[in-house]
């Protein structure tokens, strides 16, 4: 690449102006350019005197081309689908967005002056290419990450194979069966699942829209759109998934449930599949449950200090009720499994009633509810009492009958665990009273209530610190009071984003908790039918740390970010 060209400044001049390179070092590179005949860019790269990001920014300034940070820039699946993986790899480019009205494709290039690449793309796509400068390592990372599923080629191949059948509008079941067993469809389902396992996704959403089908993955609790494919392809894809999960492929009017296993490398995954008829077709959601990896211990979930001790004290008691509460997807079941694993010994008979059984724990008698066969939470709980249990876990208290049976089990000397959908710990007691439980029974059986949420954990390998805003520090001090660390440096943390975490800055999740032991004073308030707000006030006086307080402590420690705490625990 020419270093100077028609531009009034050279690359070295730009770097000096941007205070990236000292003037004497710049003059030395200019001298070497004359002596060796190598370009300034080549010399700077070989000597490593400038960071790749600074060099890419300087080149963008020199040649008046917009610079983009691919870690922060959303990549359009439509743009990605236009350029094949082989072309992206060959020219070291990544398409970022598509403007259909202008007929313009924006493309990030490792070398934004690669005229051959730009011309080839314009001929291939019949669109005007808008070049963007980017850091070469980021471009390579994005090519590896965004094309890793290999779906773009698979979809194209499947469309080509399906083209002769496009004229046939009415497809009988025998034809449909043949289409969904064809290699391209099967391969796409396999690749969708393989990417989910590789990307640590907990759910895959296959969603029909008016003109396309989009695929989204839930990674660390957040949905990420990864791909779009032609709508003509949707029915075959859905039918393939339904066959794998044992659903009826000719029934499209009502929701269905199914499950199947999938093996990717050494990891075996259990998939729970749900179909839902929408106005544009059937939507499929697949929940991934890893069979390997084991159940985490309580401190690994994010419990510590007084909260951990209060919960451990409660689970060591021989009887009583312990409730875990929070919205769907807040990690309640994982916490219950951790608790059961802690108390699971050959001396204890543990029976669980779940919908569905998510993880299998050796030594625990796990039962899955089956309402169609008459096995509900209430009927199962009744039969459990004849099984000589020490510990009973009921997946969820959904109705007054289940709640009454749980209280009855506790009164007859059993330790009962369950979950409830409430926002905070203090709201559990009024909710159970509303279900018709007698206040004096509830006050004498309830031992501990845990409310929780999950937040994304900062990726340790790309963690950076930055000064916290004065307003935020003031808010944390007000909320935490004497819990606020005296040695706080004024710095909090976030993830810069790298290849391993997919540019998000987060890797894995951690819980924020609120553990409320039911003391004598709180039990008395339950008998008096006190409100949730009054119960919470007393619990705080007795030393309970609220979810938001726990969240802010995790921010100060560098486990997560302020944004994550405000996302899940803002009152």
XYZ file of C-alpha atoms in Angstrom, residues 190-548:
359
model
C -27.352 -30.040 13.675
C -25.398 -26.804 13.119
C -27.979 -24.738 15.029
C -27.550 -27.060 18.014
C -23.750 -27.260 17.721
C -23.486 -23.454 17.751
C -25.742 -23.306 20.838
C -23.464 -25.703 22.740
C -20.318 -23.879 21.587
C -21.786 -20.450 22.411
C -23.023 -21.457 25.920
C -26.650 -20.748 24.943
C -29.483 -21.803 27.246
C -32.261 -21.460 24.647
C -32.677 -21.399 20.854
C -35.621 -19.474 19.357
C -36.680 -20.277 15.773
C -39.165 -17.499 14.982
C -41.256 -17.051 11.828
C -41.728 -13.469 10.631
C -43.697 -12.127 7.661
C -40.867 -12.500 5.126
C -38.140 -14.480 6.905
C -37.338 -16.803 9.804
C -34.918 -15.575 12.441
C -32.840 -17.608 14.856
C -31.985 -16.167 18.264
C -29.860 -17.589 21.069
C -30.175 -16.753 24.763
C -26.617 -16.459 26.079
C -26.063 -15.504 29.743
C -29.724 -14.521 29.970
C -29.743 -12.120 26.988
C -31.199 -12.903 23.544
C -28.830 -12.446 20.573
C -30.059 -12.577 16.981
C -27.584 -14.747 15.075
C -29.181 -15.547 11.754
C -32.108 -15.055 9.355
C -33.188 -17.502 6.671
C -35.837 -17.463 3.909
C -39.439 -17.991 5.028
C -39.992 -20.705 2.374
C -37.683 -22.857 4.415
C -39.481 -22.566 7.769
C -41.966 -25.466 7.614
C -39.334 -28.067 6.710
C -37.048 -26.882 9.515
C -39.858 -26.935 12.112
C -41.010 -30.385 10.965
C -37.487 -31.768 11.315
C -37.263 -30.466 14.911
C -40.752 -31.808 15.702
C -39.849 -35.291 14.418
C -36.678 -35.323 16.543
C -38.631 -34.330 19.656
C -41.523 -36.740 19.127
C -44.229 -34.185 18.291
C -47.033 -34.530 15.718
C -45.880 -32.805 12.523
C -49.411 -32.568 11.063
C -50.765 -30.733 14.144
C -50.045 -27.010 13.733
C -53.028 -25.436 15.507
C -52.135 -26.127 19.140
C -48.923 -25.799 21.216
C -46.907 -29.005 21.680
C -44.026 -30.134 23.903
C -41.291 -32.679 23.297
C -37.699 -33.508 24.112
C -34.621 -35.213 22.664
C -30.910 -35.624 23.353
C -28.063 -34.158 21.329
C -24.352 -34.940 21.532
C -21.748 -32.363 20.468
C -18.199 -33.613 20.965
C -17.979 -34.876 24.552
C -20.950 -32.820 25.765
C -24.384 -34.408 25.898
C -27.332 -32.022 26.025
C -30.963 -32.712 26.879
C -33.316 -30.474 24.846
C -36.829 -29.523 25.932
C -38.740 -28.365 22.853
C -41.880 -26.244 22.730
C -43.906 -25.253 19.643
C -46.365 -22.362 19.516
C -48.652 -21.402 16.596
C -48.202 -17.700 15.697
C -49.760 -15.592 12.923
C -46.747 -16.226 10.650
C -46.281 -19.934 11.445
C -45.039 -22.139 14.268
C -42.423 -20.774 16.628
C -40.015 -23.273 18.191
C -38.094 -22.759 21.432
C -35.477 -25.307 22.494
C -34.183 -25.217 26.100
C -30.726 -26.775 26.476
C -29.931 -28.664 29.666
C -26.357 -29.943 29.911
C -26.053 -33.417 31.376
C -22.390 -32.902 32.278
C -20.886 -30.271 34.541
C -22.619 -31.184 37.812
C -24.522 -28.982 40.234
C -22.705 -25.869 41.533
C -22.126 -25.383 45.266
C -23.935 -22.559 47.088
C -20.905 -20.176 47.266
C -20.345 -20.704 43.507
C -23.866 -19.378 42.879
C -22.964 -16.081 44.586
C -24.194 -16.724 48.148
C -21.825 -15.635 50.895
C -21.517 -14.089 54.356
C -24.613 -13.806 56.533
C -26.984 -14.776 53.689
C -25.138 -18.080 53.134
C -25.034 -18.840 56.878
C -28.769 -18.140 57.309
C -29.646 -20.486 54.436
C -27.254 -23.227 55.627
C -28.714 -23.007 59.151
C -32.243 -23.380 57.749
C -31.465 -26.445 55.595
C -29.846 -28.251 58.536
C -33.106 -28.149 60.507
C -35.108 -31.404 60.394
C -38.432 -29.796 59.423
C -39.922 -26.550 58.119
C -40.539 -24.889 54.757
C -37.883 -23.100 52.694
C -39.108 -21.114 49.696
C -36.977 -19.809 46.782
C -38.694 -17.007 44.855
C -38.079 -14.945 41.754
C -39.317 -14.599 38.149
C -38.911 -17.262 35.449
C -35.257 -17.746 34.505
C -33.865 -16.343 37.752
C -32.042 -19.556 38.726
C -34.475 -20.841 41.393
C -34.226 -24.484 40.274
C -30.415 -24.371 40.204
C -30.379 -23.062 43.793
C -32.753 -25.832 44.883
C -30.525 -28.466 43.249
C -27.476 -26.990 45.023
C -29.279 -27.195 48.363
C -30.397 -30.795 47.729
C -26.859 -31.808 46.704
C -25.552 -30.368 49.985
C -27.898 -32.429 52.159
C -27.938 -35.541 49.937
C -26.457 -38.426 51.972
C -27.305 -42.163 52.200
C -28.942 -41.434 55.591
C -31.564 -39.101 54.092
C -34.524 -40.012 51.828
C -35.085 -37.131 49.408
C -38.049 -37.112 47.001
C -38.689 -34.375 44.422
C -41.713 -33.517 42.300
C -40.705 -31.431 39.283
C -42.067 -30.032 36.034
C -39.880 -31.112 34.312
C -36.871 -32.885 35.890
C -34.035 -30.630 34.661
C -30.966 -32.297 36.199
C -30.679 -35.818 37.533
C -29.031 -36.068 40.964
C -27.706 -39.520 41.971
C -29.348 -40.744 45.173
C -32.398 -38.485 44.885
C -35.824 -39.903 43.938
C -37.012 -37.503 41.245
C -40.568 -37.600 39.879
C -41.899 -35.654 36.894
C -45.483 -34.372 37.069
C -47.866 -35.684 34.439
C -51.231 -33.870 34.642
C -52.605 -35.943 31.733
C -52.173 -39.098 33.831
C -53.417 -37.407 37.008
C -49.975 -36.855 38.575
C -50.066 -33.184 39.651
C -48.063 -31.342 42.317
C -50.947 -31.841 44.774
C -51.618 -35.562 44.068
C -47.881 -36.332 43.975
C -47.315 -34.585 47.280
C -50.082 -36.666 48.892
C -48.476 -39.937 47.780
C -44.996 -38.719 48.836
C -46.017 -38.744 52.494
C -46.455 -42.541 52.235
C -42.873 -42.902 50.900
C -41.193 -42.250 54.284
C -39.314 -39.129 53.117
C -37.034 -36.881 55.179
C -36.879 -34.117 52.574
C -39.526 -33.193 49.988
C -38.930 -30.809 47.093
C -41.992 -29.529 45.241
C -41.017 -27.731 42.020
C -43.549 -24.944 42.456
C -46.452 -23.958 44.701
C -49.092 -23.085 42.100
C -52.369 -23.411 44.000
C -53.951 -23.433 47.444
C -54.099 -27.255 47.603
C -50.347 -27.649 46.997
C -49.604 -24.899 49.545
C -51.807 -26.571 52.190
C -50.167 -29.971 51.590
C -46.673 -28.430 51.860
C -47.605 -26.933 55.250
C -49.106 -30.263 56.331
C -45.905 -32.124 55.321
C -43.803 -29.661 57.305
C -46.022 -30.051 60.403
C -45.561 -33.838 60.264
C -41.784 -33.502 60.562
C -40.561 -33.103 56.983
C -38.206 -30.527 55.480
C -40.010 -29.035 52.471
C -38.437 -26.999 49.649
C -40.353 -25.193 46.937
C -40.455 -22.139 44.653
C -42.902 -19.292 44.228
C -43.223 -16.460 41.708
C -42.867 -13.268 43.771
C -40.516 -10.307 43.343
C -38.961 -10.280 46.819
C -38.653 -12.400 49.946
C -41.127 -10.403 52.047
C -43.883 -10.867 49.438
C -43.958 -14.668 49.878
C -45.734 -14.687 53.230
C -48.702 -12.454 52.196
C -48.996 -14.492 48.945
C -49.321 -17.767 50.887
C -51.863 -16.157 53.234
C -53.858 -15.135 50.132
C -53.827 -18.814 49.082
C -55.799 -19.590 52.235
C -53.051 -20.896 54.571
C -53.918 -20.243 58.219
C -51.583 -17.496 59.593
C -50.658 -19.447 62.761
C -49.700 -22.515 60.662
C -47.606 -20.431 58.258
C -45.835 -18.623 61.083
C -44.844 -21.892 62.774
C -43.710 -23.806 59.640
C -41.866 -21.250 57.475
C -38.139 -21.164 58.308
C -36.398 -19.253 55.504
C -37.193 -17.407 52.259
C -34.680 -16.698 49.481
C -35.325 -14.203 46.670
C -32.903 -14.164 43.765
C -32.003 -12.900 40.274
C -29.102 -13.763 37.970
C -26.751 -11.196 36.412
C -24.013 -11.632 33.848
C -20.524 -12.000 35.281
C -17.696 -9.803 33.914
C -15.293 -11.795 31.728
C -12.096 -12.003 33.821
C -9.729 -12.109 30.823
C -10.887 -8.744 29.430
C -11.827 -6.972 32.699
C -10.855 -3.285 32.903
C -11.381 -0.770 35.703
C -12.715 2.764 35.357
C -13.645 5.555 37.785
C -17.204 5.361 39.136
C -19.392 8.461 38.749
C -19.769 10.516 41.925
C -23.580 10.157 41.840
C -23.322 6.379 41.679
C -20.820 6.219 44.561
C -23.174 8.383 46.635
C -26.135 6.106 45.837
C -24.133 2.981 46.734
C -23.019 4.537 50.035
C -26.618 5.499 50.912
C -27.963 2.048 50.078
C -25.166 -0.023 51.620
C -24.631 2.098 54.745
C -22.128 0.346 57.030
C -21.773 -2.478 54.467
C -19.944 -0.097 52.106
C -16.241 -1.117 52.031
C -13.986 1.418 53.750
C -11.109 0.678 51.363
C -13.140 1.429 48.175
C -10.745 2.849 45.561
C -13.390 4.729 43.552
C -12.916 2.293 40.635
C -15.481 -0.191 39.308
C -15.160 -2.713 36.494
C -16.503 -3.750 33.110
C -15.470 -6.139 30.333
C -13.701 -4.710 27.297
C -15.001 -7.548 25.105
C -12.837 -10.078 23.251
C -13.098 -13.178 21.039
C -13.741 -15.568 23.918
C -16.783 -13.670 25.262
C -18.070 -12.734 21.804
C -17.353 -9.030 22.337
C -19.950 -8.725 25.143
C -17.526 -8.296 28.066
C -19.456 -10.951 30.023
C -18.796 -14.650 30.600
C -21.107 -16.769 32.747
C -23.550 -15.628 35.404
C -23.729 -15.055 39.154
C -26.730 -14.721 41.462
C -27.812 -11.763 43.586
C -29.688 -12.881 46.678
C -31.945 -11.769 49.498
C -32.131 -14.346 52.311
C -34.791 -13.741 54.964
C -34.856 -16.099 57.974
C -38.348 -16.198 59.505
C -37.548 -15.034 63.022
C -39.962 -15.089 65.977
C -40.781 -11.427 65.374
C -41.558 -12.012 61.669
C -43.585 -15.153 62.523
C -45.663 -13.030 64.931
C -46.216 -10.458 62.170
C -47.462 -13.248 59.867
C -50.055 -14.247 62.494
C -51.126 -10.584 62.583
C -51.316 -10.576 58.723
C -48.755 -7.757 58.365
C -48.016 -6.383 54.881
C -44.942 -7.326 52.830
C -43.479 -3.812 53.281
C -43.739 -4.056 57.094
C -42.157 -7.526 57.091
C -39.291 -6.289 54.890
C -38.659 -3.346 57.237
C -38.291 -5.683 60.232
C -36.125 -8.122 58.234
C -33.741 -5.253 57.338
C -33.583 -4.226 60.996
C -32.623 -7.820 61.804
C -29.742 -7.663 59.329
C -31.169 -8.911 56.012
C -29.170 -7.757 52.961
C -31.522 -6.851 50.097
C -30.984 -7.985 46.495
C -29.916 -4.517 45.362
